[in-house]
GROMACS .gro file of N, CA and C in nm:
model
  291
    1MET      N    1   9.412  22.624  15.180
    1MET     CA    2   9.491  22.746  15.177
    1MET      C    3   9.404  22.867  15.146
    2ASN      N    4   9.303  22.851  15.061
    2ASN     CA    5   9.214  22.962  15.030
    2ASN      C    6   9.143  23.013  15.153
    3GLU      N    7   9.113  22.922  15.244
    3GLU     CA    8   9.042  22.959  15.366
    3GLU      C    9   9.126  23.056  15.449
    4ILE      N   10   9.256  23.031  15.459
    4ILE     CA   11   9.344  23.119  15.536
    4ILE      C   12   9.353  23.255  15.468
    5ASN      N   13   9.368  23.257  15.336
    5ASN     CA   14   9.382  23.383  15.264
    5ASN      C   15   9.256  23.468  15.270
    6SER      N   16   9.141  23.407  15.290
    6SER     CA   17   9.017  23.484  15.292
    6SER      C   18   8.990  23.546  15.429
    7LEU      N   19   9.064  23.503  15.531
    7LEU     CA   20   9.047  23.562  15.664
    7LEU      C   21   9.099  23.705  15.663
    8LYS      N   22   9.035  23.789  15.742
    8LYS     CA   23   9.077  23.929  15.749
    8LYS      C   24   9.106  23.967  15.893
    9ARG      N   25   9.201  24.057  15.909
    9ARG     CA   26   9.239  24.107  16.041
    9ARG      C   27   9.260  24.258  16.031
   10LYS      N   28   9.263  24.321  16.147
   10LYS     CA   29   9.276  24.466  16.155
   10LYS      C   30   9.421  24.504  16.183
   11CYS      N   31   9.473  24.598  16.107
   11CYS     CA   32   9.609  24.649  16.127
   11CYS      C   33   9.612  24.733  16.255
   12ILE      N   34   9.714  24.712  16.340
   12ILE     CA   35   9.721  24.783  16.468
   12ILE      C   36   9.755  24.931  16.450
   13ILE      N   37   9.802  24.970  16.333
   13ILE     CA   38   9.837  25.110  16.309
   13ILE      C   39   9.733  25.182  16.225
   14THR      N   40   9.696  25.124  16.112
   14THR     CA   41   9.605  25.193  16.020
   14THR      C   42   9.458  25.167  16.051
   15ASN      N   43   9.431  25.063  16.131
   15ASN     CA   44   9.294  25.019  16.162
   15ASN      C   45   9.216  24.972  16.039
   16GLN      N   46   9.286  24.943  15.931
   16GLN     CA   47   9.222  24.888  15.812
   16GLN      C   48   9.200  24.739  15.832
   17ILE      N   49   9.090  24.688  15.781
   17ILE     CA   50   9.065  24.545  15.785
   17ILE      C   51   9.108  24.489  15.649
   18ILE      N   52   9.209  24.400  15.654
   18ILE     CA   53   9.275  24.353  15.533
   18ILE      C   54   9.293  24.202  15.541
   19GLU      N   55   9.304  24.137  15.425
   19GLU     CA   56   9.330  23.993  15.422
   19GLU      C   57   9.462  23.962  15.490
   20ILE      N   58   9.465  23.850  15.562
   20ILE     CA   59   9.584  23.809  15.637
   20ILE      C   60   9.706  23.797  15.547
   21SER      N   61   9.687  23.754  15.424
   21SER     CA   62   9.801  23.733  15.333
   21SER      C   63   9.878  23.862  15.305
   22LYS      N   64   9.816  23.978  15.328
   22LYS     CA   65   9.880  24.106  15.302
   22LYS      C   66   9.934  24.171  15.429
   23LEU      N   67   9.927  24.101  15.540
   23LEU     CA   68   9.970  24.156  15.669
   23LEU      C   69  10.087  24.076  15.726
   24ILE      N   70  10.158  24.138  15.819
   24ILE     CA   71  10.263  24.071  15.894
   24ILE      C   72  10.211  24.052  16.036
   25ARG      N   73  10.238  23.933  16.093
   25ARG     CA   74  10.186  23.899  16.226
   25ARG      C   75  10.299  23.894  16.328
   26PHE      N   76  10.275  23.958  16.442
   26PHE     CA   77  10.362  23.943  16.558
   26PHE      C   78  10.297  23.840  16.649
   27ASP      N   79  10.378  23.752  16.706
   27ASP     CA   80  10.328  23.648  16.795
   27ASP      C   81  10.391  23.668  16.932
   28TYR      N   82  10.307  23.669  17.037
   28TYR     CA   83  10.355  23.689  17.173
   28TYR      C   84  10.307  23.575  17.262
   29LYS      N   85  10.402  23.512  17.330
   29LYS     CA   86  10.370  23.407  17.427
   29LYS      C   87  10.394  23.464  17.566
   30LYS      N   88  10.286  23.486  17.638
   30LYS     CA   89  10.293  23.549  17.770
   30LYS      C   90  10.370  23.463  17.870
   31ALA      N   91  10.354  23.332  17.863
   31ALA     CA   92  10.419  23.241  17.959
   31ALA      C   93  10.571  23.252  17.953
   32THR      N   94  10.625  23.270  17.833
   32THR     CA   95  10.770  23.279  17.816
   32THR      C   96  10.817  23.421  17.790
   33ASN      N   97  10.724  23.514  17.773
   33ASN     CA   98  10.753  23.655  17.746
   33ASN      C   99  10.838  23.671  17.618
   34ILE      N  100  10.802  23.595  17.515
   34ILE     CA  101  10.875  23.599  17.388
   34ILE      C  102  10.787  23.660  17.279
   35LEU      N  103  10.844  23.759  17.209
   35LEU     CA  104  10.777  23.822  17.096
   35LEU      C  105  10.856  23.789  16.970
   36LYS      N  106  10.787  23.737  16.869
   36LYS     CA  107  10.852  23.701  16.743
   36LYS      C  108  10.766  23.748  16.627
   37ILE      N  109  10.829  23.755  16.510
   37ILE     CA  110  10.754  23.780  16.388
   37ILE      C  111  10.712  23.644  16.334
   38ASP      N  112  10.583  23.627  16.313
   38ASP     CA  113  10.527  23.500  16.267
   38ASP      C  114  10.509  23.507  16.116
   39TRP      N  115  10.612  23.473  16.041
   39TRP     CA  116  10.608  23.485  15.895
   39TRP      C  117  10.507  23.391  15.832
   40ASP      N  118  10.490  23.272  15.891
   40ASP     CA  119  10.397  23.174  15.834
   40ASP      C  120  10.256  23.185  15.891
   41LYS      N  121  10.239  23.271  15.988
   41LYS     CA  122  10.109  23.296  16.052
   41LYS      C  123  10.048  23.168  16.109
   42ASN      N  124  10.132  23.086  16.174
   42ASN     CA  125  10.082  22.961  16.230
   42ASN      C  126  10.124  22.938  16.375
   43MET      N  127  10.190  23.034  16.438
   43MET     CA  128  10.227  23.018  16.579
   43MET      C  129  10.101  23.032  16.664
   44ASN      N  130  10.104  22.974  16.784
   44ASN     CA  131   9.981  22.968  16.862
   44ASN      C  132   9.972  23.069  16.975
   45GLY      N  133  10.056  23.170  16.977
   45GLY     CA  134  10.046  23.274  17.079
   45GLY      C  135   9.946  23.381  17.038
   46ARG      N  136   9.936  23.483  17.120
   46ARG     CA  137   9.849  23.597  17.088
   46ARG      C  138   9.911  23.673  16.971
   47GLY      N  139   9.829  23.715  16.877
   47GLY     CA  140   9.882  23.779  16.758
   47GLY      C  141   9.835  23.922  16.739
   48ALA      N  142   9.915  23.997  16.665
   48ALA     CA  143   9.881  24.133  16.624
   48ALA      C  144   9.934  24.151  16.482
   49TYR      N  145   9.858  24.221  16.399
   49TYR     CA  146   9.891  24.234  16.258
   49TYR      C  147   9.917  24.379  16.221
   50PHE      N  148  10.006  24.398  16.120
   50PHE     CA  149  10.025  24.533  16.066
   50PHE      C  150  10.052  24.526  15.917
   51VAL      N  151  10.016  24.635  15.848
   51VAL     CA  152  10.042  24.648  15.705
   51VAL      C  153  10.192  24.669  15.689
   52PRO      N  154  10.261  24.584  15.613
   52PRO     CA  155  10.408  24.588  15.608
   52PRO      C  156  10.464  24.703  15.525
   53GLU      N  157  10.453  24.821  15.579
   53GLU     CA  158  10.513  24.939  15.517
   53GLU      C  159  10.605  25.004  15.618
   54LYS      N  160  10.712  25.063  15.567
   54LYS     CA  161  10.816  25.121  15.654
   54LYS      C  162  10.758  25.225  15.749
   55GLN      N  163  10.669  25.312  15.701
   55GLN     CA  164  10.614  25.417  15.788
   55GLN      C  165  10.528  25.358  15.900
   56ASN      N  166  10.462  25.246  15.874
   56ASN     CA  167  10.384  25.180  15.980
   56ASN      C  168  10.476  25.123  16.087
   57TRP      N  169  10.587  25.063  16.046
   57TRP     CA  170  10.683  25.010  16.143
   57TRP      C  171  10.741  25.124  16.227
   58GLU      N  172  10.773  25.236  16.163
   58GLU     CA  173  10.827  25.351  16.238
   58GLU      C  174  10.726  25.399  16.342
   59LYS      N  175  10.599  25.399  16.306
   59LYS     CA  176  10.496  25.441  16.401
   59LYS      C  177  10.481  25.340  16.515
   60ILE      N  178  10.494  25.212  16.484
   60ILE     CA  179  10.490  25.109  16.589
   60ILE      C  180  10.602  25.133  16.688
   61LYS      N  181  10.722  25.161  16.636
   61LYS     CA  182  10.837  25.187  16.725
   61LYS      C  183  10.815  25.314  16.807
   62LYS      N  184  10.774  25.420  16.741
   62LYS     CA  185  10.760  25.550  16.807
   62LYS      C  186  10.656  25.546  16.919
   63THR      N  187  10.544  25.482  16.893
   63THR     CA  188  10.435  25.478  16.992
   63THR      C  189  10.442  25.355  17.083
   64ARG      N  190  10.539  25.267  17.054
   64ARG     CA  191  10.550  25.140  17.127
   64ARG      C  192  10.416  25.067  17.127
   65ALA      N  193  10.360  25.057  17.009
   65ALA     CA  194  10.226  24.999  16.993
   65ALA      C  195  10.217  24.855  17.041
   66LEU      N  196  10.325  24.779  17.029
   66LEU     CA  197  10.320  24.639  17.072
   66LEU      C  198  10.304  24.629  17.223
   67ASN      N  199  10.357  24.726  17.297
   67ASN     CA  200  10.336  24.729  17.443
   67ASN      C  201  10.187  24.741  17.474
   68ARG      N  202  10.122  24.829  17.403
   68ARG     CA  203   9.979  24.853  17.426
   68ARG      C  204   9.895  24.732  17.385
   69ILE      N  205   9.925  24.676  17.270
   69ILE     CA  206   9.847  24.565  17.217
   69ILE      C  207   9.858  24.441  17.305
   70PHE      N  208   9.981  24.409  17.347
   70PHE     CA  209  10.003  24.288  17.426
   70PHE      C  210  10.001  24.313  17.577
   71LYS      N  211   9.975  24.436  17.617
   71LYS     CA  212   9.964  24.473  17.759
   71LYS      C  213  10.084  24.426  17.840
   72THR      N  214  10.201  24.456  17.787
   72THR     CA  215  10.326  24.424  17.856
   72THR      C  216  10.427  24.534  17.826
   73ASN      N  217  10.543  24.527  17.888
   73ASN     CA  218  10.642  24.633  17.873
   73ASN      C  219  10.765  24.580  17.800
   74PHE      N  220  10.765  24.589  17.667
   74PHE     CA  221  10.880  24.550  17.588
   74PHE      C  222  10.980  24.665  17.588
   75THR      N  223  11.108  24.633  17.592
   75THR     CA  224  11.210  24.737  17.587
   75THR      C  225  11.223  24.787  17.443
   76PHE      N  226  11.276  24.907  17.429
   76PHE     CA  227  11.297  24.962  17.296
   76PHE      C  228  11.400  24.878  17.220
   77GLU      N  229  11.491  24.814  17.293
   77GLU     CA  230  11.591  24.728  17.230
   77GLU      C  231  11.525  24.611  17.156
   78LEU      N  232  11.414  24.562  17.209
   78LEU     CA  233  11.342  24.453  17.141
   78LEU      C  234  11.289  24.500  17.006
   79TYR      N  235  11.236  24.622  17.002
   79TYR     CA  236  11.190  24.677  16.874
   79TYR      C  237  11.307  24.686  16.776
   80LEU      N  238  11.422  24.733  16.826
   80LEU     CA  239  11.539  24.745  16.740
   80LEU      C  240  11.590  24.608  16.695
   81LYS      N  241  11.570  24.506  16.776
   81LYS     CA  242  11.612  24.371  16.743
   81LYS      C  243  11.525  24.311  16.632
   82LEU      N  244  11.397  24.347  16.629
   82LEU     CA  245  11.305  24.297  16.526
   82LEU      C  246  11.326  24.367  16.392
   83GLU      N  247  11.375  24.490  16.397
   83GLU     CA  248  11.385  24.572  16.276
   83GLU      C  249  11.471  24.512  16.165
   84PRO      N  250  11.590  24.458  16.193
   84PRO     CA  251  11.670  24.402  16.083
   84PRO      C  252  11.600  24.286  16.011
   85GLU      N  253  11.526  24.205  16.085
   85GLU     CA  254  11.454  24.094  16.024
   85GLU      C  255  11.346  24.146  15.928
   86LEU      N  256  11.276  24.251  15.970
   86LEU     CA  257  11.175  24.311  15.883
   86LEU      C  258  11.240  24.374  15.761
   87GLU      N  259  11.350  24.446  15.782
   87GLU     CA  260  11.419  24.510  15.670
   87GLU      C  261  11.467  24.408  15.569
   88GLU      N  262  11.524  24.299  15.619
   88GLU     CA  263  11.578  24.196  15.530
   88GLU      C  264  11.470  24.129  15.447
   89LYS      N  265  11.359  24.095  15.509
   89LYS     CA  266  11.256  24.018  15.438
   89LYS      C  267  11.156  24.104  15.362
   90LEU      N  268  11.136  24.228  15.405
   90LEU     CA  269  11.032  24.310  15.341
   90LEU      C  270  11.088  24.421  15.255
   91TRP      N  271  11.157  24.514  15.318
   91TRP     CA  272  11.196  24.635  15.247
   91TRP      C  273  11.314  24.613  15.155
   92ALA      N  274  11.397  24.515  15.180
   92ALA     CA  275  11.507  24.484  15.089
   92ALA      C  276  11.453  24.434  14.956
   93LYS      N  277  11.342  24.357  14.959
   93LYS     CA  278  11.280  24.306  14.837
   93LYS      C  279  11.231  24.420  14.749
   94LYS      N  280  11.173  24.521  14.810
   94LYS     CA  281  11.118  24.633  14.733
   94LYS      C  282  11.228  24.710  14.661
   95HIS      N  283  11.345  24.720  14.725
   95HIS     CA  284  11.456  24.792  14.662
   95HIS      C  285  11.517  24.713  14.547
   96GLN      N  286  11.505  24.580  14.550
   96GLN     CA  287  11.559  24.496  14.444
   96GLN      C  288  11.469  24.493  14.322
   97ASP      N  289  11.340  24.513  14.339
   97ASP     CA  290  11.244  24.505  14.227
   97ASP      C  291  11.259  24.617  14.128
   0.00000   0.00000   0.00000
């Protein structure tokens, strides 16, 4: 487990290089055209990481950064579909603390 935590990846918004444990991963499978949030960071599709802050997510939506990263055309509805899952697991926790 320490080996996974010591790996570092670049945030698609801030361009900071940060440990994987502090990032959220999006997983995209081109064959099925499915984009998911990879909470366990173990899915085998192409991945992209971001620092889990609300302003970073807003910038991802505004610039449609996932379209650029995965070189495909996701609808804005897909971004809106991912948002409640992020809010529930990330930002709801911060409000409870």
